Amino acid sequence: VYKKCPPLGLESLKVKDSQIQASSYKRMGLGPHRGRLNIQSGVEDGDIYDGAWCAQYEDQNQWVQIDAKKLTRFTAVILQGRGSIWSLDYVETFKVQVSNDTIKWKPCMNGTEEAVFEGNKDSDTPVLAILPKPAVAQYIRINPQTWFKNGTICLRAEIMGCELPDPNNIYPWQSEEGTKDKLDFRHHNYKEMRKLMKSVNEMCPDITRIYSIGKSYMGLKLYVMEISDNPGKHELGEPEFRYVAGMHGNEVLGRELLLNLMEYICQEYKRGNERIVHLVKETRIHLLPSMNPDGYEMAYKKGSELSGWSLGRFSYEGIDMNHNFADLNTVMWDAIELETDKSKLINHYFPIPEYYTSEDALVAPETRAVISWMQTIPFVLSANLHGGELVVTYPFDMTKDWAPREHTPTPDESFFRWLATVYASTNHVMSNPDRRPCHNEDFLRYNNIINGANWHTVPGSMNDFSYLHTNCFEVTVELSCDKFPHASELPIEWENNKESLLVYMEQVHRGIKGVVKDKDTEAGIADAIIKVDDIDHHIRSAFDGDFWRLLNPGNYDVTVTAEGYFPATRSCRVEYEHYPTICDFHLTKTPKQRLREILAKGGKIPKDLQLRLRQLRIRKLRASTKLINQRRASQQRRARGAHN
């Protein structure tokens, strides 16, 4: 029965602080409002954000109670110890009472005697206690009986229960109005995810394609859904966008949102929804719902409430993929310190260090697959979806001198702040000024966006790697306080994130775009370097010469250079509209390059080129003669000075 009832929502914060009370508490930071499953404490002990409810006294009369606000059929209690780096506290056995008025309390019975439930054996693993008989009431009380002998009475909890009055409706939450969209709201394991992707592909074969970028350690394929009006090929002038979810396998909301997003785009495209049709025609979208399928399967087996805070976070081999990309930040900062000639410094397309590519390097096959995907497709914009907090973080994610936290901006700081704000300000939960902080940081103070390194330093993050090794700008979206929301929360979470997911994708059309071509042959030039004055971060043109440079509105001087060509500069203005400014470049080959190409083909050198080369030779000769004369003169001057 317990599985048929959803959690009341202590972990997801659906249950408000005012609904939780206790017999006593040690101090504000350990008050009843902190007694929520999986809540995380701050680093300092004694913080106002601590990791549990802890009673002030140690006796069997202590309790914490929850007001469900409505008559509820309570079916189970889930308990966890205190989340703390410094102390070890958990409840070993407990009793449960229910009430309709908080005056008369009725104990949960096991036959003829009061039931005593098994609690925790450590402070992290959630333990499920199913009530022998569901109890109908408005209030429920947890009453600790014994606790870890070197510790004190502390707990984090979740309560499972179905709202009454309808006793026949076993799934009351399915009829709840979370959203009007008819999507498949449930948790999909690997097989079900494949099935859903296949069904979307069959519904919309003209605009979708499923492909795999590689396999996980356990051999599960990393499937991507591509959505575009011409699936399977890069179109000239059409930007490439990606969403990546499930890098941490137990942060599952992103996976479900991307599956919902595929269904939604397919349905709305068929309906002729103008915004979606435009998005599909103008953008090539890639959705990777599960970067760590092995980790997900581990968490999925335990389920929403029992997988804890970290089960399934890492890859099967125990690698945290969020620290697993090549650390190019250090390479960059070392170069800046060592290089005296600043003009020689590169600021983009940093090569991957040799040690990282060796067989022995501790790099997950999933990470390698994503890197080769990034190198194959000229992505312009991306976001990777995480869970466990409500905030959008942007690069750099790593601090310069290994400080635990410090604001470390990229040269594109203002555009990254814009990107993060676009998602955060349209997200229903993040943008709610009355929301309660998830765990131990109040991101509302920063408008729910933060520079990654200013939150906590992450060497080898995907965002930083993406920015330093490719053209692609990427942010991290922390989608929910609860890493593994119950299935009943999914429709509401979709509604919370739908607009953000769409409007963020549309940002790929901000800034300038164009094609770099050879002036004579009109052929696209690959790997041309696009520099924007005053922003010390270049990008490169794709294989057919097209490029996109994400920029905030303003006037920019843009210079394009390519090997064998004269550089070209023009001024481009970015407007506030939702479409990019076209900024094409036609480059002229240098005479040297033309000569090289003609000689390589064994052709005849045309008259104009002969003339041009002769002029260049004369100019060179004059310059070198002038230099020799200057040198001679200064030598003679020195000789005269020594003589005198």
XYZ file of C-alpha atoms in Angstrom, residues 50-338:
289
model
C 22.136 22.453 10.046
C 21.443 18.894 8.961
C 18.470 17.660 11.051
C 15.985 18.322 13.816
C 17.678 17.602 17.145
C 15.786 17.492 20.448
C 17.050 19.609 23.332
C 16.517 16.824 25.867
C 17.399 13.141 25.745
C 14.329 11.205 26.867
C 11.535 9.139 25.356
C 9.048 12.011 25.485
C 10.576 13.910 22.553
C 8.638 14.149 19.289
C 8.447 15.881 15.948
C 5.016 16.245 14.327
C 3.712 17.100 10.878
C 0.394 18.763 10.087
C -0.781 17.319 6.743
C -3.462 20.081 6.606
C -6.062 17.545 5.403
C -7.342 14.149 6.452
C -4.656 11.777 5.191
C -4.198 8.033 5.056
C -0.653 7.708 6.451
C 1.081 4.557 5.207
C 4.796 4.830 6.038
C 7.565 6.842 7.675
C 11.074 7.188 6.235
C 13.846 8.137 8.641
C 17.444 9.275 8.286
C 20.053 10.481 10.803
C 21.671 13.893 11.001
C 23.633 15.164 7.994
C 26.853 16.513 9.475
C 30.591 16.365 8.854
C 31.315 16.649 12.572
C 28.705 14.713 14.568
C 27.161 11.250 14.410
C 23.507 11.222 15.462
C 20.607 8.962 14.528
C 17.483 7.376 15.991
C 17.551 3.562 16.319
C 13.909 2.858 17.258
C 10.765 4.992 17.374
C 6.994 4.978 17.847
C 4.325 6.740 15.784
C 1.116 8.465 16.948
C -1.665 10.189 14.991
C -4.247 12.811 15.917
C -7.009 14.949 14.484
C -6.746 17.807 16.973
C -3.206 17.542 18.533
C -4.867 16.972 21.926
C -5.877 13.296 21.747
C -3.130 11.077 20.257
C -3.642 7.514 19.099
C -0.596 5.210 18.963
C 0.076 3.013 15.912
C -0.521 -0.538 17.064
C 1.045 -3.827 16.085
C -1.715 -6.233 17.045
C -2.429 -5.520 20.704
C 0.691 -3.572 21.597
C 2.155 -0.258 20.572
C 4.327 -0.687 17.480
C 8.054 0.024 17.804
C 9.719 0.707 14.448
C 13.306 0.048 13.384
C 15.173 3.279 12.669
C 18.679 3.962 11.416
C 22.026 2.185 11.692
C 23.968 5.121 10.247
C 23.213 8.763 9.617
C 22.781 8.683 5.819
C 20.859 5.620 4.654
C 17.095 6.288 4.596
C 15.104 3.500 6.292
C 11.482 2.759 5.469
C 9.009 1.813 8.212
C 5.623 0.695 6.884
C 2.732 1.163 9.330
C 1.093 -2.218 10.103
C -2.258 -0.607 9.252
C -2.667 2.721 7.419
C -3.747 5.406 9.901
C -6.248 8.106 8.945
C -5.671 11.496 10.606
C -4.490 15.067 10.028
C -1.387 15.003 12.252
C 1.369 12.432 12.609
C 4.042 12.290 15.303
C 7.415 10.530 15.339
C 8.477 9.651 18.884
C 12.107 8.400 19.245
C 12.635 5.569 21.783
C 16.349 4.754 21.444
C 19.222 6.486 19.659
C 22.918 6.038 18.857
C 24.568 5.833 22.292
C 27.379 8.318 21.586
C 24.965 10.736 19.955
C 21.719 12.494 20.671
C 18.123 12.510 19.302
C 18.349 13.814 15.732
C 16.420 12.883 12.609
C 15.417 13.784 9.075
C 12.113 12.373 7.824
C 9.595 11.914 5.045
C 5.998 10.749 5.490
C 4.070 8.738 2.902
C 0.330 9.316 2.729
C -2.715 9.710 0.472
C -5.089 12.618 0.845
C -8.663 11.654 1.591
C -11.670 11.884 1.011
C -11.694 9.552 -2.029
C -10.905 6.054 -0.747
C -11.375 4.454 -4.195
C -8.881 6.612 -6.040
C -5.588 4.897 -5.268
C -3.577 7.461 -7.261
C -5.157 10.764 -6.275
C -2.071 12.644 -7.464
C -2.628 11.632 -11.090
C -5.809 13.649 -11.282
C -4.137 16.710 -9.773
C -3.867 19.677 -12.064
C -0.129 19.924 -12.510
C -0.150 20.668 -16.227
C -2.422 20.502 -19.264
C 0.231 18.814 -21.416
C -0.451 15.136 -22.087
C 3.026 13.717 -21.498
C 4.356 10.485 -20.034
C 4.933 11.602 -16.437
C 6.776 8.804 -14.616
C 10.334 7.671 -13.971
C 11.767 5.829 -16.974
C 14.510 3.268 -16.519
C 16.861 2.491 -19.423
C 14.422 0.204 -21.276
C 11.486 2.560 -20.811
C 13.567 5.553 -21.872
C 14.502 3.797 -25.125
C 10.866 2.907 -25.689
C 9.701 6.480 -25.148
C 12.376 7.907 -27.459
C 11.400 5.374 -30.114
C 7.733 6.332 -29.849
C 8.558 10.044 -30.257
C 10.682 9.188 -33.291
C 7.769 7.207 -34.807
C 5.326 10.036 -34.105
C 7.585 12.666 -35.697
C 9.903 10.855 -38.158
C 10.451 14.008 -40.267
C 11.986 16.067 -37.472
C 13.633 13.504 -35.174
C 16.532 11.072 -35.235
C 17.941 8.890 -32.460
C 21.670 8.222 -32.365
C 24.185 6.966 -29.803
C 27.454 8.721 -28.927
C 29.002 5.730 -27.158
C 28.477 3.329 -24.274
C 28.620 3.464 -20.496
C 31.043 1.317 -18.500
C 28.337 -1.358 -18.209
C 27.585 -1.210 -21.920
C 24.393 0.901 -21.899
C 24.181 3.192 -24.916
C 24.269 6.977 -24.500
C 21.262 7.881 -26.651
C 20.695 11.332 -28.097
C 17.463 12.621 -29.619
C 18.105 15.059 -32.435
C 15.294 17.433 -33.370
C 15.623 19.473 -36.551
C 13.812 20.029 -39.849
C 16.647 18.115 -41.557
C 17.763 15.500 -39.035
C 21.187 13.996 -39.559
C 23.049 16.912 -41.048
C 24.557 20.246 -40.109
C 22.883 22.974 -42.149
C 24.782 26.073 -43.161
C 23.845 28.929 -40.836
C 21.796 26.805 -38.430
C 23.184 26.747 -34.875
C 23.607 23.502 -32.909
C 22.203 23.316 -29.374
C 22.457 20.599 -26.727
C 20.958 19.714 -23.349
C 22.748 17.091 -21.229
C 21.070 15.471 -18.223
C 21.887 12.745 -15.749
C 25.648 13.276 -15.450
C 24.997 12.438 -11.802
C 22.782 9.370 -12.148
C 20.723 10.071 -9.018
C 19.769 13.605 -10.082
C 16.876 12.370 -12.152
C 14.616 15.328 -12.859
C 16.669 16.523 -15.857
C 16.284 13.116 -17.528
C 12.495 13.236 -17.220
C 12.311 16.878 -18.332
C 14.274 16.097 -21.507
C 12.017 13.117 -22.269
C 9.001 15.395 -21.706
C 10.602 18.052 -23.899
C 10.991 15.621 -26.841
C 7.337 14.601 -26.554
C 6.211 18.197 -26.194
C 8.174 19.527 -29.196
C 6.895 16.654 -31.353
C 3.252 17.202 -30.316
C 3.367 20.983 -30.658
C 5.191 20.847 -34.005
C 2.419 18.641 -35.387
C -0.153 21.075 -33.991
C 1.542 23.909 -35.829
C 2.519 25.844 -32.674
C 4.379 28.783 -34.307
C 7.034 29.141 -31.649
C 7.954 25.430 -31.757
C 7.875 25.245 -35.573
C 10.229 28.234 -35.704
C 12.553 26.694 -33.115
C 12.736 23.359 -34.979
C 13.315 25.002 -38.360
C 15.965 27.454 -37.181
C 17.899 25.245 -34.713
C 19.410 21.784 -34.607
C 18.633 20.473 -31.120
C 20.386 17.518 -29.434
C 19.011 16.058 -26.190
C 21.096 13.592 -24.152
C 18.765 12.550 -21.307
C 21.153 10.192 -19.515
C 24.909 10.724 -19.498
C 25.349 8.270 -16.607
C 22.832 5.449 -17.232
C 24.702 3.032 -14.914
C 24.385 5.368 -11.932
C 20.723 6.013 -12.744
C 19.870 2.302 -12.703
C 21.360 2.013 -9.188
C 19.288 4.913 -7.848
C 16.160 3.806 -9.753
C 16.228 0.333 -8.141
C 16.058 1.928 -4.664
C 13.441 4.415 -5.792
C 12.589 8.001 -5.115
C 12.708 8.139 -1.307
C 15.223 5.427 -0.453
C 18.146 6.127 -2.773
C 19.588 8.706 -0.369
C 21.715 11.703 -1.302
C 24.558 10.042 -3.199
C 23.646 6.533 -4.406
C 24.051 6.559 -8.201
C 25.817 9.926 -8.329
C 29.055 8.407 -9.640
C 29.703 6.221 -12.669
C 29.824 2.450 -12.156
C 33.602 2.768 -11.654
C 33.066 5.427 -8.986
C 34.028 8.449 -11.110
C 32.330 11.828 -10.583
C 31.943 12.978 -14.181
C 31.588 16.574 -13.103
C 35.303 16.564 -12.195
C 36.317 14.243 -15.009
C 36.883 16.543 -17.995
C 40.403 17.715 -18.835
C 41.410 20.616 -16.579
C 42.224 23.278 -19.178
C 41.900 26.146 -16.677
C 45.262 25.331 -15.118
C 46.836 25.036 -18.582
C 45.500 28.512 -19.409
C 46.518 30.176 -16.135
C 50.003 28.631 -16.243
C 50.472 29.925 -19.790
C 49.418 33.435 -18.744
C 51.962 33.420 -15.899
C 54.858 32.014 -17.931
